[in-house]
Amino acid sequence: GENVEQHPSTLSVQEGDSAVIKCTYSDSASNYFPWYKQELGKRPQLIIDIRSNVGEKKDQRIAVTLNKTAKHFSLHITETQPEDSAVYFCAASIVDDMRFGAGTRLTVKP
Amino acid sequence: KAGVTQTPRYLIKTRGQQVTLSCSPISGHRSVSWYQQTPGQGLQFLFEYFSETQRNKGNFPGRFSGRQFSNSRSEMNVSTLELGDSALYLCASSLFVAGGIDGYTFGSGTRLTVV
């Protein structure tokens, strides 16, 4: 199956700053790249996704970029707020085979 | 519409026993995937089912098995439980669309504790 690596494992930023989380994948056949946010004690929830035919997608304060040549994709959160504190997971799928990165614990300090 | 439903929410079992967990997908979703989540280990892929067939499998021992029924509901079974099997087990369901999947949604999970 696909191998997804995610960095950093922990990230601490000041409220209002930007946060960037990066992921790489191994199989060039991967065609769908979602990002999930998991708050403590809750299920992972989809926050944004991108397909392989698109290079960038933005939704308010969050954006995802995809570089198919380098096989990496990134999550960008601008103007961070304390409620953005959570664990974020990237994933890559080859059709219906979805594999996740190890997660990034983001802490936003007020 | 109803989300992904996992039962039971919590379970305590004794080492050596077996356990069965259930996952009912969102209506119309025919793909169901299972993950094991432990602190610091992220989401480890167990297996994925579509139309009652296992299509993909992760690197777990044979004690972990699953199945899917004709109504897309899925069960996973763990036999001969070990202390290390204590984890949150999450399932996710999705639609098949042209070239891939859509609507990948997680259930709330089953928290399994092995004592």
XYZ file of C-alpha atoms in Angstrom:
225
model
C 0.000 0.000 0.000
C 0.822 3.676 -0.197
C 3.310 5.113 2.330
C 2.588 8.621 3.622
C 5.063 10.605 5.706
C 3.994 13.695 7.613
C 6.045 16.478 9.218
C 6.321 17.928 11.732
C 4.867 15.670 14.400
C 4.228 18.651 16.679
C 3.826 22.309 15.825
C 3.296 25.231 18.165
C 2.404 28.681 16.850
C 1.212 31.963 18.249
C -2.373 32.980 17.580
C -2.550 34.870 14.302
C 0.528 33.205 12.832
C 0.456 30.748 9.939
C 0.972 26.988 10.224
C 2.250 24.651 7.531
C 2.149 20.856 7.610
C 3.861 18.814 4.915
C 3.312 15.305 3.600
C 4.997 13.104 1.053
C 3.659 9.999 -0.625
C 5.389 7.144 -2.364
C 3.073 5.921 -5.118
C 2.542 8.154 -8.134
C -0.809 6.400 -8.730
C -2.305 8.233 -5.711
C -5.024 10.551 -6.942
C -6.856 11.918 -3.918
C -5.354 13.801 -0.953
C -7.629 14.741 1.946
C -6.773 16.397 5.249
C -8.527 15.554 8.505
C -8.706 17.373 11.822
C -9.178 15.382 14.998
C -10.021 17.147 18.221
C -9.512 15.401 21.520
C -11.997 12.578 21.991
C -13.667 13.123 18.625
C -13.641 11.477 15.225
C -11.382 12.730 12.428
C -13.262 15.202 10.261
C -12.486 16.226 6.710
C -11.383 19.852 6.447
C -10.155 20.079 2.869
C -9.168 17.782 0.024
C -7.524 17.955 -3.363
C -7.465 15.668 -6.378
C -4.471 14.970 -8.556
C -5.694 17.131 -11.432
C -5.594 20.276 -9.266
C -2.513 22.071 -7.921
C -4.054 24.197 -5.203
C -7.320 24.587 -3.348
C -8.372 27.147 -0.786
C -11.238 27.371 1.684
C -11.228 30.507 3.812
C -8.195 30.270 6.110
C -7.024 26.858 4.950
C -5.362 25.872 1.693
C -3.763 22.760 0.286
C -1.089 22.582 -2.403
C -0.056 19.518 -4.390
C 3.197 18.920 -6.247
C 2.749 15.686 -8.197
C 6.278 15.714 -9.584
C 7.824 15.824 -6.129
C 5.018 13.715 -4.633
C 4.316 16.048 -1.792
C 1.371 18.106 -0.584
C 0.962 20.659 2.166
C -1.695 22.159 4.403
C -1.536 25.882 5.100
C -3.553 27.511 7.867
C -3.441 31.299 8.049
C -4.465 33.572 10.925
C -4.503 30.651 13.334
C -6.943 30.658 16.235
C -6.955 28.655 19.496
C -9.790 26.494 18.115
C -7.427 25.310 15.373
C -5.557 23.342 18.058
C -5.975 19.658 17.186
C -4.237 16.744 15.511
C -4.149 16.996 11.732
C -3.790 13.981 9.448
C -2.930 13.958 5.782
C -3.869 11.020 3.586
C -3.329 9.728 0.086
C -5.477 7.247 -1.745
C -5.117 5.040 -4.769
C -8.753 4.644 -5.773
C -10.285 3.252 -2.555
C -7.074 2.405 -0.679
C -6.620 5.323 1.740
C -3.495 5.601 3.900
C -2.782 8.228 6.515
C 0.246 10.078 7.776
C 1.210 9.809 11.432
C -0.417 13.122 12.345
C 0.677 16.583 13.469
C -0.339 17.953 16.837
C -0.932 21.669 16.319
C -1.085 23.949 19.350
C -2.128 27.563 18.909
C -1.131 29.718 21.866
C -3.395 32.672 22.658
C -28.796 11.947 6.823
C -27.389 9.556 9.400
C -23.618 9.353 9.689
C -21.388 6.333 10.123
C -22.526 4.348 13.157
C -20.182 2.167 15.164
C -21.233 -0.130 17.956
C -20.480 -0.601 20.719
C -18.817 2.672 21.755
C -16.842 1.088 24.579
C -15.760 -2.456 25.247
C -13.661 -4.139 27.916
C -12.373 -7.626 27.194
C -10.000 -10.038 28.821
C -6.776 -11.161 27.189
C -7.395 -14.277 25.091
C -11.037 -13.499 24.359
C -12.373 -12.470 20.971
C -14.380 -9.400 20.024
C -16.623 -8.284 17.168
C -17.141 -4.638 16.272
C -19.830 -3.307 13.953
C -19.944 -0.440 11.470
C -23.004 0.800 9.574
C -22.004 3.123 6.726
C -23.768 6.207 5.484
C -26.711 5.235 3.305
C -25.495 4.693 -0.248
C -21.851 4.250 0.739
C -20.626 0.829 -0.273
C -16.973 1.052 0.725
C -16.043 0.529 4.379
C -12.525 0.805 5.777
C -11.225 0.009 9.260
C -8.394 1.667 11.176
C -6.702 1.126 14.509
C -5.733 4.278 16.378
C -3.369 4.202 19.333
C -1.652 7.181 20.991
C 1.368 8.158 18.947
C 0.645 5.624 16.193
C -1.763 7.545 14.054
C -4.329 5.745 11.936
C -3.155 2.259 11.050
C -5.049 0.758 8.120
C -6.612 -2.649 8.780
C -8.685 -3.461 5.692
C -11.251 -2.151 3.259
C -14.379 -3.792 1.894
C -16.521 -3.023 -1.122
C -19.516 -5.048 -2.250
C -18.770 -7.763 0.320
C -15.222 -8.213 -0.969
C -12.008 -7.314 0.802
C -10.162 -5.090 -1.641
C -7.244 -3.854 0.431
C -5.475 -5.089 3.541
C -2.957 -3.560 5.931
C -0.124 -5.211 7.830
C -1.954 -6.760 10.729
C -1.780 -10.389 11.908
C -4.421 -12.900 10.897
C -6.141 -12.459 14.279
C -7.743 -9.389 12.732
C -10.451 -10.182 10.228
C -13.510 -8.573 8.790
C -16.476 -8.998 6.557
C -19.134 -6.979 4.827
C -22.763 -7.821 4.369
C -25.044 -7.237 1.404
C -26.460 -4.092 3.063
C -22.852 -2.709 3.257
C -22.687 -3.029 7.043
C -19.306 -4.328 8.115
C -17.919 -6.172 11.094
C -14.387 -6.690 12.244
C -13.276 -9.456 14.542
C -10.191 -9.787 16.688
C -9.458 -13.218 18.094
C -7.151 -14.149 20.957
C -6.964 -10.594 22.245
C -3.668 -9.207 23.449
C -3.024 -6.229 25.722
C -1.559 -4.381 22.732
C -4.889 -4.552 20.910
C -6.243 -1.887 23.238
C -7.056 1.005 20.910
C -9.729 3.106 19.292
C -11.072 1.279 16.243
C -12.469 3.591 13.609
C -14.356 2.771 10.492
C -14.919 5.044 7.522
C -17.352 4.772 4.660
C -17.219 6.305 1.222
C -18.790 6.501 -2.201
C -17.117 5.316 -5.341
C -16.913 8.026 -7.980
C -15.173 8.189 -11.346
C -11.531 7.422 -10.692
C -11.730 7.217 -6.938
C -13.764 7.872 -3.835
C -15.721 10.706 -2.269
C -17.308 11.567 1.027
C -14.828 9.601 3.152
C -16.458 9.875 6.601
C -15.431 8.397 9.924
C -17.592 6.952 12.644
C -17.069 7.832 16.305
C -15.144 4.652 16.909
C -15.163 1.776 19.363
C -12.808 2.108 22.308
C -11.505 -1.380 23.096
C -9.673 -2.037 26.335
C -8.019 -5.413 26.871
C -7.241 -6.292 30.478
